PDB file of C-alpha atoms and ligand atoms in Angstrom:
ATOM      1  CA  UNK A  10     -12.488   0.698 -18.558  1.00  0.00           C
ATOM      2  CA  UNK A  11     -12.992   0.031 -14.867  1.00  0.00           C
ATOM      3  CA  UNK A  12      -9.680  -0.983 -13.279  1.00  0.00           C
ATOM      4  CA  UNK A  13     -11.032  -3.360 -10.666  1.00  0.00           C
ATOM      5  CA  UNK A  14      -8.648  -4.620  -8.036  1.00  0.00           C
ATOM      6  CA  UNK A  15     -10.293  -8.028  -7.557  1.00  0.00           C
ATOM      7  CA  UNK A  16      -8.752  -9.872 -10.553  1.00  0.00           C
ATOM      8  CA  UNK A  17      -5.319  -8.430  -9.738  1.00  0.00           C
ATOM      9  CA  UNK A  18      -5.618  -9.486  -6.086  1.00  0.00           C
ATOM     10  CA  UNK A  19      -6.984 -12.900  -7.105  1.00  0.00           C
ATOM     11  CA  UNK A  20      -3.846 -13.625  -9.111  1.00  0.00           C
ATOM     12  CA  UNK A  21      -1.602 -12.576  -6.206  1.00  0.00           C
ATOM     13  CA  UNK A  22      -3.558 -14.711  -3.703  1.00  0.00           C
ATOM     14  CA  UNK A  23      -3.392 -17.690  -6.026  1.00  0.00           C
ATOM     15  CA  UNK A  24       0.437 -17.315  -6.202  1.00  0.00           C
ATOM     16  CA  UNK A  25       0.524 -17.078  -2.390  1.00  0.00           C
ATOM     17  CA  UNK A  26      -1.573 -20.258  -2.008  1.00  0.00           C
ATOM     18  CA  UNK A  27       0.772 -22.139  -4.387  1.00  0.00           C
ATOM     19  CA  UNK A  28       3.750 -21.113  -2.285  1.00  0.00           C
ATOM     20  CA  UNK A  29       1.994 -22.024   0.967  1.00  0.00           C
ATOM     21  CA  UNK A  30       1.517 -25.587  -0.295  1.00  0.00           C
ATOM     22  CA  UNK A  31       5.284 -25.859  -0.700  1.00  0.00           C
ATOM     23  CA  UNK A  32       5.858 -24.734   2.905  1.00  0.00           C
ATOM     24  CA  UNK A  33       3.746 -27.735   4.113  1.00  0.00           C
ATOM     25  CA  UNK A  34       3.042 -27.357   7.875  1.00  0.00           C
ATOM     26  CA  UNK A  35       5.154 -24.218   8.325  1.00  0.00           C
ATOM     27  CA  UNK A  36       3.361 -20.861   8.210  1.00  0.00           C
ATOM     28  CA  UNK A  37       4.311 -17.204   8.187  1.00  0.00           C
ATOM     29  CA  UNK A  38       2.822 -14.971  10.882  1.00  0.00           C
ATOM     30  CA  UNK A  39       1.930 -11.296  10.613  1.00  0.00           C
ATOM     31  CA  UNK A  40       1.853  -9.031  13.665  1.00  0.00           C
ATOM     32  CA  UNK A  41      -0.309  -5.900  13.660  1.00  0.00           C
ATOM     33  CA  UNK A  42       1.196  -3.628  16.319  1.00  0.00           C
ATOM     34  CA  UNK A  43      -1.193  -0.892  17.461  1.00  0.00           C
ATOM     35  CA  UNK A  44      -1.877   1.741  20.090  1.00  0.00           C
ATOM     36  CA  UNK A  45      -5.490   2.922  20.532  1.00  0.00           C
ATOM     37  CA  UNK A  46      -6.425   2.405  16.852  1.00  0.00           C
ATOM     38  CA  UNK A  47      -9.078   4.760  15.440  1.00  0.00           C
ATOM     39  CA  UNK A  48     -12.133   3.560  13.435  1.00  0.00           C
ATOM     40  CA  UNK A  49     -10.342   3.622  10.082  1.00  0.00           C
ATOM     41  CA  UNK A  50      -7.343   1.694  11.432  1.00  0.00           C
ATOM     42  CA  UNK A  51      -9.593  -0.830  13.170  1.00  0.00           C
ATOM     43  CA  UNK A  52     -11.513  -1.388   9.950  1.00  0.00           C
ATOM     44  CA  UNK A  53      -8.233  -2.053   8.092  1.00  0.00           C
ATOM     45  CA  UNK A  54      -7.023  -4.392  10.841  1.00  0.00           C
ATOM     46  CA  UNK A  55     -10.289  -6.378  10.610  1.00  0.00           C
ATOM     47  CA  UNK A  56      -9.832  -6.734   6.826  1.00  0.00           C
ATOM     48  CA  UNK A  57      -6.277  -8.001   7.280  1.00  0.00           C
ATOM     49  CA  UNK A  58      -7.275 -10.494  10.002  1.00  0.00           C
ATOM     50  CA  UNK A  59     -10.131 -11.804   7.784  1.00  0.00           C
ATOM     51  CA  UNK A  60      -7.787 -12.177   4.821  1.00  0.00           C
ATOM     52  CA  UNK A  61      -5.316 -14.035   7.020  1.00  0.00           C
ATOM     53  CA  UNK A  62      -8.113 -16.472   7.967  1.00  0.00           C
ATOM     54  CA  UNK A  63      -8.947 -17.045   4.284  1.00  0.00           C
ATOM     55  CA  UNK A  64      -5.291 -17.746   3.478  1.00  0.00           C
ATOM     56  CA  UNK A  65      -4.774 -19.772   6.664  1.00  0.00           C
ATOM     57  CA  UNK A  66      -2.044 -17.335   7.713  1.00  0.00           C
ATOM     58  CA  UNK A  67      -2.039 -16.319  11.411  1.00  0.00           C
ATOM     59  CA  UNK A  68      -2.402 -12.601  12.066  1.00  0.00           C
ATOM     60  CA  UNK A  69      -1.821 -11.477  15.657  1.00  0.00           C
ATOM     61  CA  UNK A  70      -2.824  -8.078  17.031  1.00  0.00           C
ATOM     62  CA  UNK A  71      -0.438  -6.772  19.690  1.00  0.00           C
ATOM     63  CA  UNK A  72      -1.197  -3.665  21.754  1.00  0.00           C
ATOM     64  CA  UNK A  73       1.709  -1.388  22.590  1.00  0.00           C
ATOM     65  CA  UNK A  74       2.841  -1.291  26.217  1.00  0.00           C
ATOM     66  CA  UNK A  75       4.910   1.443  27.875  1.00  0.00           C
ATOM     67  CA  UNK A  76       8.006  -0.337  26.508  1.00  0.00           C
ATOM     68  CA  UNK A  77       7.462  -0.371  22.714  1.00  0.00           C
ATOM     69  CA  UNK A  78      11.142  -0.630  21.864  1.00  0.00           C
ATOM     70  CA  UNK A  79      11.543  -3.859  23.893  1.00  0.00           C
ATOM     71  CA  UNK A  80       8.369  -5.283  22.309  1.00  0.00           C
ATOM     72  CA  UNK A  81       9.652  -4.652  18.779  1.00  0.00           C
ATOM     73  CA  UNK A  82      13.077  -6.145  19.624  1.00  0.00           C
ATOM     74  CA  UNK A  83      11.335  -9.312  20.855  1.00  0.00           C
ATOM     75  CA  UNK A  84       9.277  -9.504  17.647  1.00  0.00           C
ATOM     76  CA  UNK A  85      12.425  -8.940  15.563  1.00  0.00           C
ATOM     77  CA  UNK A  86      14.097 -11.886  17.270  1.00  0.00           C
ATOM     78  CA  UNK A  87      11.063 -14.208  17.260  1.00  0.00           C
ATOM     79  CA  UNK A  88      11.561 -16.707  14.394  1.00  0.00           C
ATOM     80  CA  UNK A  89       7.786 -17.398  14.322  1.00  0.00           C
ATOM     81  CA  UNK A  90       7.109 -13.784  13.273  1.00  0.00           C
ATOM     82  CA  UNK A  91       7.656 -13.069   9.553  1.00  0.00           C
ATOM     83  CA  UNK A  92       6.236  -9.570   9.319  1.00  0.00           C
ATOM     84  CA  UNK A  93       5.478  -6.591  11.570  1.00  0.00           C
ATOM     85  CA  UNK A  94       3.042  -3.874  10.628  1.00  0.00           C
ATOM     86  CA  UNK A  95       2.970  -0.718  12.745  1.00  0.00           C
ATOM     87  CA  UNK A  96      -0.621   0.488  12.585  1.00  0.00           C
ATOM     88  CA  UNK A  97      -0.907   4.207  11.942  1.00  0.00           C
ATOM     89  CA  UNK A  98      -1.503   6.346  13.943  1.00  0.00           C
ATOM     90  CA  UNK A  99       0.392   4.917  16.917  1.00  0.00           C
ATOM     91  CA  UNK A 100      -1.195   7.092  19.585  1.00  0.00           C
ATOM     92  CA  UNK A 101       1.009   8.300  22.445  1.00  0.00           C
ATOM     93  CA  UNK A 102       4.189   6.767  20.977  1.00  0.00           C
ATOM     94  CA  UNK A 103       6.817   8.153  18.594  1.00  0.00           C
ATOM     95  CA  UNK A 104       5.836   6.167  15.486  1.00  0.00           C
ATOM     96  CA  UNK A 105       9.024   7.037  13.561  1.00  0.00           C
ATOM     97  CA  UNK A 106      11.288   5.608  16.273  1.00  0.00           C
ATOM     98  CA  UNK A 107       9.236   2.410  16.427  1.00  0.00           C
ATOM     99  CA  UNK A 108       9.317   2.030  12.627  1.00  0.00           C
ATOM    100  CA  UNK A 109      13.087   2.522  12.558  1.00  0.00           C
ATOM    101  CA  UNK A 110      13.504  -0.253  15.128  1.00  0.00           C
ATOM    102  CA  UNK A 111      11.793  -2.967  13.008  1.00  0.00           C
ATOM    103  CA  UNK A 112      14.178  -5.390  11.328  1.00  0.00           C
ATOM    104  CA  UNK A 113      14.180  -4.473   7.590  1.00  0.00           C
ATOM    105  CA  UNK A 114      13.505  -8.170   6.832  1.00  0.00           C
ATOM    106  CA  UNK A 115      10.207  -8.013   8.750  1.00  0.00           C
ATOM    107  CA  UNK A 116       9.221  -4.511   7.605  1.00  0.00           C
ATOM    108  CA  UNK A 117       6.630  -5.845   5.132  1.00  0.00           C
ATOM    109  CA  UNK A 118       5.057  -2.404   4.657  1.00  0.00           C
ATOM    110  CA  UNK A 119       8.406  -0.953   3.601  1.00  0.00           C
ATOM    111  CA  UNK A 120       8.150   1.956   6.033  1.00  0.00           C
ATOM    112  CA  UNK A 121      11.695   1.934   7.436  1.00  0.00           C
ATOM    113  CA  UNK A 122      14.776   3.672   5.991  1.00  0.00           C
ATOM    114  CA  UNK A 123      16.400   0.478   4.628  1.00  0.00           C
ATOM    115  CA  UNK A 124      13.409  -0.527   2.532  1.00  0.00           C
ATOM    116  CA  UNK A 125      12.604   3.030   1.454  1.00  0.00           C
ATOM    117  CA  UNK A 126      16.261   3.505   0.467  1.00  0.00           C
ATOM    118  CA  UNK A 127      16.100   0.211  -1.427  1.00  0.00           C
ATOM    119  CA  UNK A 128      13.630   1.739  -3.884  1.00  0.00           C
ATOM    120  CA  UNK A 129      16.362   4.119  -5.019  1.00  0.00           C
ATOM    121  CA  UNK A 130      19.238   1.642  -4.822  1.00  0.00           C
ATOM    122  CA  UNK A 131      17.833  -1.507  -6.454  1.00  0.00           C
ATOM    123  CA  UNK A 132      16.373  -4.935  -5.693  1.00  0.00           C
ATOM    124  CA  UNK A 133      15.687  -6.906  -2.500  1.00  0.00           C
ATOM    125  CA  UNK A 134      13.453  -4.462  -0.647  1.00  0.00           C
ATOM    126  CA  UNK A 135       9.794  -4.057   0.260  1.00  0.00           C
ATOM    127  CA  UNK A 136       8.175  -1.009  -1.315  1.00  0.00           C
ATOM    128  CA  UNK A 137       5.080   0.295   0.499  1.00  0.00           C
ATOM    129  CA  UNK A 138       2.227  -2.003  -0.662  1.00  0.00           C
ATOM    130  CA  UNK A 139      -0.056   0.856  -1.764  1.00  0.00           C
ATOM    131  CA  UNK A 140       2.618   2.324  -4.047  1.00  0.00           C
ATOM    132  CA  UNK A 141       3.370  -1.127  -5.471  1.00  0.00           C
ATOM    133  CA  UNK A 142      -0.380  -1.768  -5.944  1.00  0.00           C
ATOM    134  CA  UNK A 143      -0.669   1.223  -8.305  1.00  0.00           C
ATOM    135  CA  UNK A 144       2.085  -0.129 -10.601  1.00  0.00           C
ATOM    136  CA  UNK A 145       0.662  -3.675 -10.370  1.00  0.00           C
ATOM    137  CA  UNK A 146      -2.800  -2.509 -11.505  1.00  0.00           C
ATOM    138  CA  UNK A 147      -1.409  -0.526 -14.458  1.00  0.00           C
ATOM    139  CA  UNK A 148       0.698  -3.520 -15.559  1.00  0.00           C
ATOM    140  CA  UNK A 149      -2.165  -6.016 -15.100  1.00  0.00           C
ATOM    141  CA  UNK A 150      -4.440  -3.974 -17.395  1.00  0.00           C
ATOM    142  CA  UNK A 151      -1.610  -3.382 -19.917  1.00  0.00           C
ATOM    143  CA  UNK A 152      -1.693   0.387 -19.516  1.00  0.00           C
ATOM    144  CA  UNK A 153       1.462   1.882 -21.006  1.00  0.00           C
ATOM    145  CA  UNK A 154       3.596   3.860 -18.548  1.00  0.00           C
ATOM    146  CA  UNK A 155       6.834   4.371 -20.532  1.00  0.00           C
ATOM    147  CA  UNK A 156       7.260   8.025 -21.513  1.00  0.00           C
ATOM    148  CA  UNK A 157       3.858   9.025 -20.108  1.00  0.00           C
ATOM    149  CA  UNK A 158       3.310  12.184 -18.069  1.00  0.00           C
ATOM    150  CA  UNK A 159       2.249  11.141 -14.602  1.00  0.00           C
ATOM    151  CA  UNK A 160       0.988  13.514 -11.930  1.00  0.00           C
ATOM    152  CA  UNK A 161       0.835  12.281  -8.337  1.00  0.00           C
ATOM    153  CA  UNK A 162      -1.258  14.290  -5.880  1.00  0.00           C
ATOM    154  CA  UNK A 163       0.241  13.831  -2.388  1.00  0.00           C
ATOM    155  CA  UNK A 164       3.800  13.430  -1.125  1.00  0.00           C
ATOM    156  CA  UNK A 165       3.344  10.989   1.779  1.00  0.00           C
ATOM    157  CA  UNK A 166       6.112   8.581   2.740  1.00  0.00           C
ATOM    158  CA  UNK A 167       3.774   5.624   2.197  1.00  0.00           C
ATOM    159  CA  UNK A 168       2.412   6.570  -1.251  1.00  0.00           C
ATOM    160  CA  UNK A 169       3.423   9.783  -3.048  1.00  0.00           C
ATOM    161  CA  UNK A 170       7.211   9.725  -2.545  1.00  0.00           C
ATOM    162  CA  UNK A 171       7.843   5.965  -3.012  1.00  0.00           C
ATOM    163  CA  UNK A 172       5.392   5.788  -5.931  1.00  0.00           C
ATOM    164  CA  UNK A 173       7.222   8.606  -7.740  1.00  0.00           C
ATOM    165  CA  UNK A 174      10.440   6.528  -7.449  1.00  0.00           C
ATOM    166  CA  UNK A 175       8.741   3.339  -8.661  1.00  0.00           C
ATOM    167  CA  UNK A 176       7.458   5.217 -11.738  1.00  0.00           C
ATOM    168  CA  UNK A 177      10.997   6.472 -12.423  1.00  0.00           C
ATOM    169  CA  UNK A 178      12.603   2.994 -12.266  1.00  0.00           C
ATOM    170  CA  UNK A 179      14.377   1.712 -15.380  1.00  0.00           C
ATOM    171  CA  UNK A 180      11.936  -0.394 -17.364  1.00  0.00           C
ATOM    172  CA  UNK A 181       8.934   1.543 -16.041  1.00  0.00           C
ATOM    173  CA  UNK A 182      10.202   4.898 -17.313  1.00  0.00           C
ATOM    174  CA  UNK A 183       7.437   7.342 -16.455  1.00  0.00           C
ATOM    175  CA  UNK A 184       7.924  11.117 -16.206  1.00  0.00           C
ATOM    176  CA  UNK A 185       6.637  12.246 -12.831  1.00  0.00           C
ATOM    177  CA  UNK A 186       5.304  15.433 -11.255  1.00  0.00           C
ATOM    178  CA  UNK A 187       4.528  15.269  -7.532  1.00  0.00           C
ATOM    179  CA  UNK A 188       2.073  17.880  -6.220  1.00  0.00           C
ATOM    180  CA  UNK A 189       1.367  18.868  -2.612  1.00  0.00           C
ATOM    181  CA  UNK A 190      -0.383  21.554  -0.588  1.00  0.00           C
ATOM    182  CA  UNK A 191       2.204  24.231  -1.589  1.00  0.00           C
ATOM    183  CA  UNK A 192       2.214  23.406  -5.313  1.00  0.00           C
ATOM    184  CA  UNK A 193       1.258  26.269  -7.638  1.00  0.00           C
ATOM    185  CA  UNK A 194      -1.146  25.406 -10.451  1.00  0.00           C
ATOM    186  CA  UNK A 195      -2.083  21.964  -9.093  1.00  0.00           C
ATOM    187  CA  UNK A 196      -5.210  21.868 -11.287  1.00  0.00           C
ATOM    188  CA  UNK A 197      -3.214  22.553 -14.480  1.00  0.00           C
ATOM    189  CA  UNK A 198      -0.589  19.984 -13.528  1.00  0.00           C
ATOM    190  CA  UNK A 199      -3.349  17.443 -12.924  1.00  0.00           C
ATOM    191  CA  UNK A 200      -4.983  18.277 -16.259  1.00  0.00           C
ATOM    192  CA  UNK A 201      -1.662  17.784 -18.064  1.00  0.00           C
ATOM    193  CA  UNK A 202      -1.343  14.179 -16.873  1.00  0.00           C
ATOM    194  CA  UNK A 203      -1.744  11.054 -18.997  1.00  0.00           C
ATOM    195  CA  UNK A 204      -1.932   9.158 -15.710  1.00  0.00           C
ATOM    196  CA  UNK A 205      -3.289  10.999 -12.677  1.00  0.00           C
ATOM    197  CA  UNK A 206      -2.831   9.411  -9.244  1.00  0.00           C
ATOM    198  CA  UNK A 207      -4.607  10.917  -6.253  1.00  0.00           C
ATOM    199  CA  UNK A 208      -3.281  10.064  -2.790  1.00  0.00           C
ATOM    200  CA  UNK A 209      -4.457  13.062  -0.804  1.00  0.00           C
ATOM    201  CA  UNK A 210      -7.048  11.606   1.565  1.00  0.00           C
ATOM    202  CA  UNK A 211      -9.767  14.186   0.792  1.00  0.00           C
ATOM    203  CA  UNK A 212     -13.173  13.170  -0.527  1.00  0.00           C
ATOM    204  CA  UNK A 213     -14.110  14.823  -3.842  1.00  0.00           C
ATOM    205  CA  UNK A 214     -10.628  16.395  -4.239  1.00  0.00           C
ATOM    206  CA  UNK A 215     -10.273  15.503  -7.947  1.00  0.00           C
ATOM    207  CA  UNK A 216     -13.072  16.958 -10.035  1.00  0.00           C
ATOM    208  CA  UNK A 217     -13.934  16.540 -13.681  1.00  0.00           C
ATOM    209  CA  UNK A 218     -12.205  19.802 -14.727  1.00  0.00           C
ATOM    210  CA  UNK A 219      -8.907  18.522 -13.219  1.00  0.00           C
ATOM    211  CA  UNK A 220      -8.741  15.624 -15.662  1.00  0.00           C
ATOM    212  CA  UNK A 221      -7.567  15.528 -19.287  1.00  0.00           C
ATOM    213  CA  UNK A 222      -9.874  13.853 -21.800  1.00  0.00           C
ATOM    214  CA  UNK A 223      -8.604  10.285 -22.280  1.00  0.00           C
ATOM    215  CA  UNK A 224      -6.523  10.185 -19.077  1.00  0.00           C
ATOM    216  CA  UNK A 225      -6.080   7.216 -16.740  1.00  0.00           C
ATOM    217  CA  UNK A 226      -7.127   8.027 -13.151  1.00  0.00           C
ATOM    218  CA  UNK A 227      -5.924   6.020 -10.160  1.00  0.00           C
ATOM    219  CA  UNK A 228      -7.655   6.793  -6.874  1.00  0.00           C
ATOM    220  CA  UNK A 229      -5.555   5.810  -3.860  1.00  0.00           C
ATOM    221  CA  UNK A 230      -7.756   7.677  -1.351  1.00  0.00           C
ATOM    222  CA  UNK A 231      -9.400   5.655   1.403  1.00  0.00           C
ATOM    223  CA  UNK A 232     -11.645   8.014   3.357  1.00  0.00           C
ATOM    224  CA  UNK A 233     -14.164   6.763   5.881  1.00  0.00           C
ATOM    225  CA  UNK A 234     -17.434   8.729   5.499  1.00  0.00           C
ATOM    226  CA  UNK A 235     -20.438   7.608   7.583  1.00  0.00           C
ATOM    227  CA  UNK A 236     -18.782   4.234   8.012  1.00  0.00           C
ATOM    228  CA  UNK A 237     -18.290   3.786   4.251  1.00  0.00           C
ATOM    229  CA  UNK A 238     -15.047   3.853   2.255  1.00  0.00           C
ATOM    230  CA  UNK A 239     -14.852   6.580  -0.428  1.00  0.00           C
ATOM    231  CA  UNK A 240     -11.950   7.784  -2.569  1.00  0.00           C
ATOM    232  CA  UNK A 241     -10.479  11.200  -3.444  1.00  0.00           C
ATOM    233  CA  UNK A 242     -12.020  11.328  -6.917  1.00  0.00           C
ATOM    234  CA  UNK A 243     -15.506  12.513  -7.847  1.00  0.00           C
ATOM    235  CA  UNK A 244     -15.933   9.165  -9.605  1.00  0.00           C
ATOM    236  CA  UNK A 245     -19.325   9.606 -11.326  1.00  0.00           C
ATOM    237  CA  UNK A 246     -18.338  12.835 -13.119  1.00  0.00           C
ATOM    238  CA  UNK A 247     -14.649  12.087 -13.682  1.00  0.00           C
ATOM    239  CA  UNK A 248     -15.157   8.610 -15.193  1.00  0.00           C
ATOM    240  CA  UNK A 249     -16.755  10.078 -18.355  1.00  0.00           C
ATOM    241  CA  UNK A 250     -13.453  11.787 -19.242  1.00  0.00           C
ATOM    242  CA  UNK A 251     -11.167   8.827 -18.651  1.00  0.00           C
ATOM    243  CA  UNK A 252     -10.170   5.800 -20.658  1.00  0.00           C
ATOM    244  CA  UNK A 253      -9.592   3.914 -17.414  1.00  0.00           C
ATOM    245  CA  UNK A 254     -10.302   4.581 -13.733  1.00  0.00           C
ATOM    246  CA  UNK A 255     -10.062   2.677 -10.442  1.00  0.00           C
ATOM    247  CA  UNK A 256     -13.158   2.379  -8.211  1.00  0.00           C
ATOM    248  CA  UNK A 257     -13.107   2.926  -4.433  1.00  0.00           C
ATOM    249  CA  UNK A 258     -13.702   0.555  -2.755  1.00  0.00           C
ATOM    250  CA  UNK A 259     -12.601  -2.335  -4.923  1.00  0.00           C
ATOM    251  CA  UNK A 260      -9.576  -0.745  -6.597  1.00  0.00           C
ATOM    252  CA  UNK A 261      -6.111   0.026  -5.215  1.00  0.00           C
ATOM    253  CA  UNK A 262      -7.063  -0.902  -1.603  1.00  0.00           C
ATOM    254  CA  UNK A 263      -7.934  -4.453  -2.595  1.00  0.00           C
ATOM    255  CA  UNK A 264      -4.561  -4.962  -4.254  1.00  0.00           C
ATOM    256  CA  UNK A 265      -2.670  -3.278  -1.388  1.00  0.00           C
ATOM    257  CA  UNK A 266      -3.718  -5.982   1.081  1.00  0.00           C
ATOM    258  CA  UNK A 267      -2.756  -8.722  -1.397  1.00  0.00           C
ATOM    259  CA  UNK A 268       0.721  -7.201  -1.803  1.00  0.00           C
ATOM    260  CA  UNK A 269       1.106  -6.959   1.969  1.00  0.00           C
ATOM    261  CA  UNK A 270       0.577 -10.737   2.195  1.00  0.00           C
ATOM    262  CA  UNK A 271       2.918 -11.305  -0.763  1.00  0.00           C
ATOM    263  CA  UNK A 272       5.641  -9.440   1.143  1.00  0.00           C
ATOM    264  CA  UNK A 273       4.881 -11.501   4.252  1.00  0.00           C
ATOM    265  CA  UNK A 274       5.385 -14.759   2.351  1.00  0.00           C
ATOM    266  CA  UNK A 275       8.624 -13.416   0.804  1.00  0.00           C
ATOM    267  CA  UNK A 276       9.855 -12.498   4.275  1.00  0.00           C
ATOM    268  CA  UNK A 277       8.951 -15.984   5.565  1.00  0.00           C
ATOM    269  CA  UNK A 278      10.980 -17.555   2.719  1.00  0.00           C
ATOM    270  CA  UNK A 279      13.966 -15.309   3.385  1.00  0.00           C
ATOM    271  CA  UNK A 280      13.912 -16.123   7.098  1.00  0.00           C
ATOM    272  CA  UNK A 281      13.644 -19.870   6.323  1.00  0.00           C
ATOM    273  CA  UNK A 282      16.626 -19.492   3.998  1.00  0.00           C
ATOM    274  CA  UNK A 283      18.632 -18.085   6.910  1.00  0.00           C
ATOM    275  CA  UNK A 284      18.024 -14.373   6.379  1.00  0.00           C
ATOM    276  CA  UNK A 285      18.079 -13.904  10.157  1.00  0.00           C
TER     277      UNK A 285
HETATM  278  N1  LIG B   3       0.423   0.716   8.977  1.00  0.00           N
HETATM  279  C1  LIG B   3      -0.678   1.192   8.430  1.00  0.00           C
HETATM  280  N2  LIG B   3      -1.614   1.754   9.186  1.00  0.00           N
HETATM  281  C2  LIG B   3      -2.745   2.222   8.622  1.00  0.00           C
HETATM  282  C3  LIG B   3      -2.949   2.155   7.237  1.00  0.00           C
HETATM  283  C4  LIG B   3      -1.940   1.550   6.458  1.00  0.00           C
HETATM  284  O1  LIG B   3      -2.061   1.447   5.207  1.00  0.00           O
HETATM  285  N3  LIG B   3      -0.827   1.090   7.084  1.00  0.00           N
HETATM  286  N4  LIG B   3      -4.120   2.634   6.678  1.00  0.00           N
HETATM  287  C5  LIG B   3      -5.022   3.423   7.476  1.00  0.00           C
HETATM  288  C6  LIG B   3      -6.492   3.362   7.152  1.00  0.00           C
HETATM  289  N5  LIG B   3      -6.775   3.185   5.794  1.00  0.00           N
HETATM  290  C7  LIG B   3      -6.372   4.100   4.890  1.00  0.00           C
HETATM  291  O2  LIG B   3      -6.050   5.203   5.107  1.00  0.00           O
HETATM  292  C8  LIG B   3      -7.493   2.040   5.436  1.00  0.00           C
HETATM  293  C9  LIG B   3      -8.759   1.754   5.942  1.00  0.00           C
HETATM  294  C10 LIG B   3      -9.450   0.616   5.528  1.00  0.00           C
HETATM  295  C11 LIG B   3      -8.893  -0.223   4.596  1.00  0.00           C
HETATM  296  C12 LIG B   3      -9.655  -1.411   4.092  1.00  0.00           C
HETATM  297  O3  LIG B   3     -10.674  -1.747   4.633  1.00  0.00           O
HETATM  298  N6  LIG B   3      -9.174  -2.043   3.019  1.00  0.00           N
HETATM  299  C13 LIG B   3      -9.899  -3.087   2.330  1.00  0.00           C
HETATM  300  C14 LIG B   3     -10.013  -2.718   0.853  1.00  0.00           C
HETATM  301  C15 LIG B   3     -10.671  -1.413   0.629  1.00  0.00           C
HETATM  302  C16 LIG B   3     -10.882  -1.080  -0.833  1.00  0.00           C
HETATM  303  O4  LIG B   3     -11.388  -1.913  -1.577  1.00  0.00           O
HETATM  304  O5  LIG B   3     -10.548   0.055  -1.236  1.00  0.00           O
HETATM  305  C17 LIG B   3      -9.147  -4.403   2.422  1.00  0.00           C
HETATM  306  O6  LIG B   3      -8.086  -4.447   3.054  1.00  0.00           O
HETATM  307  O7  LIG B   3      -9.643  -5.385   1.905  1.00  0.00           O
HETATM  308  C18 LIG B   3      -7.635   0.067   4.098  1.00  0.00           C
HETATM  309  C19 LIG B   3      -6.937   1.200   4.517  1.00  0.00           C
HETATM  310  C20 LIG B   3      -4.949   3.184   8.939  1.00  0.00           C
HETATM  311  N7  LIG B   3      -3.667   2.781   9.392  1.00  0.00           N
END
């Protein structure tokens, strides 16, 4: 089975449009805050701006000045701004300090300590959209997670770590192994997985002999090669061994952007309800 992102994203966008009708003339606004974005970041920013146009949601790109902290404080206090996304990498600026200064209510990518901590503590937080997209896809296609052995390749703050916590949540109940560059026996640990998630950012990293017969493979990798998006998984050879696999492009990435806008609309509602 091909786990395409489009039907999952379509459902999310349709929910967003329903909510937008209820807001009448009022609209959320997303700010993409960047500093000398590279090709990959620019390509993502273009996708987000285009999606905003389709949804009739304003997306504003703001370039960092020499006073990033003041800029973020202004955006935090601006009631017209519902979400702030700090585009990675933020060249020439300490990205961690900037992320920590975003109001948790507007941190729609869930990159700050309050939202990341919320994954452990309970409800009312924004998990990083890519991590949430993986769970959303598995649920949409009715793939059982409870009690399954899940191996995640990559321990980033935006995917590997938060995703491991989402899999461990009560009601989801996966059993998780997180592998990284210092892991011994990464191939064996991958081959032991019922659900294998690759979030490494290396083209062709997951080969056919890394995958158990009948496994589910989720490719989170978005690597720009000759101007084209490719994943971490050697798709053509690996797909034969799987019962379900995500394509790249058209898989997790498609759902990630939809979840980003879902968070933005949630933030807009919270702010309207007097959250700030
Ligand atoms: N704050 C952030 N900054 C950056 C991110 C991010 O997720 N948050 N991502 C990277 C670049 N990147 C992934 O590493 C990336 C590049 C391009 C796209 C994109 O075009 N997405 C498409 C869907 C693609 C697909 O189908 O797989 C879309 O949005 O429709 C996404 C991510 C840079 N900085």
